[in-house]
Coordinates of C-alpha atoms in Angstrom, one line a residue:
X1 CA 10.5 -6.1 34.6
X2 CA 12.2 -9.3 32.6
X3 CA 15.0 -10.4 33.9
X4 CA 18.1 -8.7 31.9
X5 CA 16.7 -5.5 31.8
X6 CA 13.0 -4.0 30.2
X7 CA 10.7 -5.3 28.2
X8 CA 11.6 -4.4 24.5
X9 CA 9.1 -3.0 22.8
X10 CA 8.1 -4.4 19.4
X11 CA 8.3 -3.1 16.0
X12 CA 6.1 -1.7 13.8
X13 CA 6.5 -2.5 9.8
X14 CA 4.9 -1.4 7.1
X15 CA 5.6 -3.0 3.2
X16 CA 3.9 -1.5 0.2
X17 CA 3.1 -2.0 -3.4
X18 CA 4.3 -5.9 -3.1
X19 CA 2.2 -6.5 -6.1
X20 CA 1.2 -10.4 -5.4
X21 CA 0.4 -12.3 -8.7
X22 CA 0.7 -15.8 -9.8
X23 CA 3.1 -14.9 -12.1
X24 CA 5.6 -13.9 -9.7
X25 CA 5.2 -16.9 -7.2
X26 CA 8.8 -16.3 -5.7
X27 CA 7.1 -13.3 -4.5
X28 CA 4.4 -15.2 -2.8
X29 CA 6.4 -17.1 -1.3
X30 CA 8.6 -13.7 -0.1
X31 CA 5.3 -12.2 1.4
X32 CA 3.9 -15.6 3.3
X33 CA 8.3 -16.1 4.5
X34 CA 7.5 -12.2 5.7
X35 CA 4.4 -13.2 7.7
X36 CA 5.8 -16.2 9.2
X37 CA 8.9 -14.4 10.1
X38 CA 9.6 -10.8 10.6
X39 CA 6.2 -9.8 11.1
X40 CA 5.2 -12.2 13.8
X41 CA 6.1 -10.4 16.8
X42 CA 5.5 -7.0 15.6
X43 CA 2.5 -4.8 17.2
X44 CA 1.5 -3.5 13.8
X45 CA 2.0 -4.2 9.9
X46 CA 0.7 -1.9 7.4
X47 CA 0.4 -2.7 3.8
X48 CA -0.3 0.5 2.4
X49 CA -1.3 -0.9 -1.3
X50 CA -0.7 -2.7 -3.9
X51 CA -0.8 -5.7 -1.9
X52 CA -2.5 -7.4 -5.1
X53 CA -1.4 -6.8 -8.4
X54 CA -5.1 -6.9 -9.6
X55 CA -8.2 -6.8 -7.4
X56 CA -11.5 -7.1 -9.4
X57 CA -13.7 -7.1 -5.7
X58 CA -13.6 -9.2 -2.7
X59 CA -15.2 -12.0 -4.1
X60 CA -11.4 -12.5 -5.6
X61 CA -11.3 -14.9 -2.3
X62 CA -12.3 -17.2 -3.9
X63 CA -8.5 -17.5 -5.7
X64 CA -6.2 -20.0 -3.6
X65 CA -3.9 -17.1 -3.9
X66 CA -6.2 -14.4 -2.5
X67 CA -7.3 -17.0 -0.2
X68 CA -4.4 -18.0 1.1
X69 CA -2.6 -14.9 1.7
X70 CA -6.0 -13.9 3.8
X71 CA -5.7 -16.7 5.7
X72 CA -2.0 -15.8 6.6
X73 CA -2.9 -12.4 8.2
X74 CA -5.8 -14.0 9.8
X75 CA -3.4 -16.3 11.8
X76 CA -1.1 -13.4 12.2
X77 CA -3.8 -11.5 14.1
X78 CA -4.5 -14.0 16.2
X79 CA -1.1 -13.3 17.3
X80 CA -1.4 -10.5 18.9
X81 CA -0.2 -8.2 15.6
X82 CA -2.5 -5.2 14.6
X83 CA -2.7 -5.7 10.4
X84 CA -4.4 -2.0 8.9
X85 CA -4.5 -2.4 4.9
X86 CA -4.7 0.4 2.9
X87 CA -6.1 0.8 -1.0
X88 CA -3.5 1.4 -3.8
X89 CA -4.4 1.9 -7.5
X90 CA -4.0 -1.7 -8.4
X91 CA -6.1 -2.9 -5.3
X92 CA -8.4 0.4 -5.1
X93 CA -11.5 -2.1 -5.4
X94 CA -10.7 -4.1 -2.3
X95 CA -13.2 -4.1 0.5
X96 CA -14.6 -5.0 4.3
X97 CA -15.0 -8.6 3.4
X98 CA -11.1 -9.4 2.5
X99 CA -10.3 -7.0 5.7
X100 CA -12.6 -9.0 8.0
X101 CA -11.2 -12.2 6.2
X102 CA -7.8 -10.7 7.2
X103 CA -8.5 -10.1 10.6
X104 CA -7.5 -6.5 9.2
X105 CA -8.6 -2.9 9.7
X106 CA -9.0 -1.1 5.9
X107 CA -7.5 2.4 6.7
X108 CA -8.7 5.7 4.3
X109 CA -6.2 7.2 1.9
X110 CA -4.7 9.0 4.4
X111 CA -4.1 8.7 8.0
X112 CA -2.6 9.5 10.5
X113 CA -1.1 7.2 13.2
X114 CA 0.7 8.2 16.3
X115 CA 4.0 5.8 16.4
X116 CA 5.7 5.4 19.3
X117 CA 5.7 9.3 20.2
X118 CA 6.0 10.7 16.4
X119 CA 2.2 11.3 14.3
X120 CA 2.9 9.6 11.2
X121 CA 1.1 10.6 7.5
X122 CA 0.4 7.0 5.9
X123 CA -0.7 6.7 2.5
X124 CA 0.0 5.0 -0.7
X125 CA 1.2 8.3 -2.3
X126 CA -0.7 7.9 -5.6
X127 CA -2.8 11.2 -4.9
X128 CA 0.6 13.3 -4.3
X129 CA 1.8 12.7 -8.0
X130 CA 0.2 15.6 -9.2
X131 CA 2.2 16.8 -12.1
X132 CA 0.7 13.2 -14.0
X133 CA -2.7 15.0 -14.7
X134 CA -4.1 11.9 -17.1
X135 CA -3.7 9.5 -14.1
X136 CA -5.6 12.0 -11.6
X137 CA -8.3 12.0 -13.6
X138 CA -8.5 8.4 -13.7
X139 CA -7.7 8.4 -10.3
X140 CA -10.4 10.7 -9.5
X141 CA -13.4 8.9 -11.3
X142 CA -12.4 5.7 -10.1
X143 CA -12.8 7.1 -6.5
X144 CA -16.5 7.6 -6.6
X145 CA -18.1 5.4 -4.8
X146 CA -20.9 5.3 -7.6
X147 CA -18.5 4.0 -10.4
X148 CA -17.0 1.8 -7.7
X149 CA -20.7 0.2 -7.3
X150 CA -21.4 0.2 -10.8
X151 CA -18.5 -1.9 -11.6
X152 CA -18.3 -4.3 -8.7
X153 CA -21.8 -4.9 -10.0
X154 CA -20.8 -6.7 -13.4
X155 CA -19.6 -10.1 -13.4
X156 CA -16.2 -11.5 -12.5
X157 CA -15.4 -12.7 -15.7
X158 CA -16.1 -9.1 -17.0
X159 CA -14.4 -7.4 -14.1
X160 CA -11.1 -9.5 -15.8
X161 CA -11.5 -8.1 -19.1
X162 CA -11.8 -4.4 -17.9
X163 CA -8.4 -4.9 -15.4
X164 CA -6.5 -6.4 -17.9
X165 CA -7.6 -3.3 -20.9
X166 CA -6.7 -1.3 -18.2
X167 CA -3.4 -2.9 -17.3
X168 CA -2.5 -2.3 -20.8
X169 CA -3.6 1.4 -21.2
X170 CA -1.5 2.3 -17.9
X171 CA 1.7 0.4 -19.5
X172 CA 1.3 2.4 -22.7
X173 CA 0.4 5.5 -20.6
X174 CA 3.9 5.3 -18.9
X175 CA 5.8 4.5 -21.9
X176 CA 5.1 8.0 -23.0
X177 CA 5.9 10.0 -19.9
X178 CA 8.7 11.6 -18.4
X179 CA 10.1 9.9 -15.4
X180 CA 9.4 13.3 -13.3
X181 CA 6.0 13.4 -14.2
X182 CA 5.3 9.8 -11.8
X183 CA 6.8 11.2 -8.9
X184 CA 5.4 13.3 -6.3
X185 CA 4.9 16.9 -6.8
X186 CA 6.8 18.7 -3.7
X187 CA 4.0 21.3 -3.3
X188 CA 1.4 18.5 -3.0
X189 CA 3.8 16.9 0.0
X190 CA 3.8 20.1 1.7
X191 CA 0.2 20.4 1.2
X192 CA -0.3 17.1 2.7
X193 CA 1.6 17.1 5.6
X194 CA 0.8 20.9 6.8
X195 CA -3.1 19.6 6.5
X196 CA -2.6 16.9 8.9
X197 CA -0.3 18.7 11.1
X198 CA 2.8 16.4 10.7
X199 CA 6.3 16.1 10.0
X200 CA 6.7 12.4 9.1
X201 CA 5.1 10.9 6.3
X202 CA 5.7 7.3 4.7
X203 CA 4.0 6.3 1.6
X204 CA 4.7 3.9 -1.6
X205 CA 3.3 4.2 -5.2
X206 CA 6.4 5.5 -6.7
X207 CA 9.0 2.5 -6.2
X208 CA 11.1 4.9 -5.8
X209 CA 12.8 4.0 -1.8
X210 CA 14.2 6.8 -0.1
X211 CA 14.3 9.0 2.9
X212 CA 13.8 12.4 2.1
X213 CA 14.5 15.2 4.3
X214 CA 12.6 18.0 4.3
X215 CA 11.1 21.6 5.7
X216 CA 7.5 22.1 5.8
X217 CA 6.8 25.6 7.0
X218 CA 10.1 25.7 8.7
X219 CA 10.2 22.8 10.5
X220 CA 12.2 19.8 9.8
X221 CA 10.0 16.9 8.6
X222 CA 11.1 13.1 6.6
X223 CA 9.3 11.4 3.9
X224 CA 9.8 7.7 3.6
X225 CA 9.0 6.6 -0.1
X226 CA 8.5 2.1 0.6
X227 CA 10.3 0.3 -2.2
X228 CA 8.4 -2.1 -4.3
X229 CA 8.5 -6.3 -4.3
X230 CA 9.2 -6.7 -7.8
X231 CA 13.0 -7.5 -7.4
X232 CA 13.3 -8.3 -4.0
X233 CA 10.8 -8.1 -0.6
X234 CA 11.9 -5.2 1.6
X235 CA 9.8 -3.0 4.1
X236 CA 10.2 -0.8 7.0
X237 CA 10.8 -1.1 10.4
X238 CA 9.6 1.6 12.7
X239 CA 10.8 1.2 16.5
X240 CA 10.9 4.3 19.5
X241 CA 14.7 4.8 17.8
X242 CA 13.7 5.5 14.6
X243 CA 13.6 4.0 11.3
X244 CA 15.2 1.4 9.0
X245 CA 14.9 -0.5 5.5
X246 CA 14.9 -4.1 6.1
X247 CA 15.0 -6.9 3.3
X248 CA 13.4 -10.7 3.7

């Protein structure tokens, strides 16, 4: 025992759908402020997607940007902090090469994590928006591994072309639906946490930050929706008392 008491035991933080571009570098700057700071010290960060605004494959590392901001969770690991990264549906193309650059563990779509006592549901939250049956499908091709394969295949410079007609479909997708329709569908929540067992889930995807409460076959159970990086850099801060939004 220290002196002054116990040992307190560190944080865990998790930060979603930051989104890093070169056209937002105050945002870069935000995530590598985040890394050096408030993360250092912590015994686990999870980026649970979206870290990127576009990933085209893991030979992306060869961006300074990309480079760089594998390089910064590399040093962080060396520091004693677990990093797990999980794929979002701007980044669903990243792979084990960035994670072992990262000194990173990828995680599936959805896990589950024990934190400090409570089993946790962690995904980005894409595949709970139901209701928006276009981007399912998408969602759903762009999942097999064989279309994955096929496209990581093509060169870079056509892997850019593809993102960016993509980038531009999606923003003329969601000028035509309902904001309902991009949120999650409280049946697939349900679904999701009775299938794992839990009664705490945390996701992103929606930019939507909230805590929910809710009942999932009449127990009490929270859903933490992460908030986005596109006005400011916030994320999560998960300790054996509980939970709280924190900003950079």
């Amino acid at each position: 025992m220290q002196p002054g008491g116990p040992a307190k035991t560190p944080p865990t933080l998790f930060a979603s759908d930051l989104h890093l571009s070169r056209k937002r570098p105050e945002l870069v700057a935000a995530f590598h402020s985040f890394i050096r700071g408030p993360a250092r010290g912590a015994a686990a960060l999870y980026v649970i997607g979206d870290l990127f605004d576009t990933w085209l494959g893991d030979d992306q590392l060869r961006d300074p940007l990309a480079a760089r901001v594998a390089v910064a969770f590399a040093q962080l690991a060396r520091g004693g902090t677990a990093i797990y990264l999980q794929r979002g549906n701007r980044d669903f193309l990243l792979g084990e090469r960035f994670a072992k650059g990262s000194g990173a563990t990828l995680l599936p779509d959805e896990v589950v994590h024990d934190l400090y006592g409570t089993p946790t549901l962690i995904m980005h939250g894409d595949q709970l928006c139901t209701d928006d049956v276009g981007y399912q499908r998408f969602r759903a091709y762009w999942q097999d591994p064989k279309h994955r394969r096929r496209v990581l295949a093509l060169p870079y410079i056509v892997r850019r072309g593809i993102a960016a007609t993509l980038r531009a479909g999606s923003r003329r997708a969601i000028e035509g639906k309902a904001e309902d329709i991009m949120d999650v569908n409280a049946d697939a929540v349900a679904c999701a946490m009775r299938k794992h067992g839990v009664t705490r889930l945390i996701h992103g995807h929606t930019h939507r930050p909230a805590r929910h409460k809710l009942v999932v076959d009449g127990r009490p159970a929270e859903r933490w929706v992460l908030a986005d990086w596109y006005r400011k850099a916030t994320y999560l801060e998960v300790t054996a008392a509980g939970i709280s939004p924190r900003m950079i």
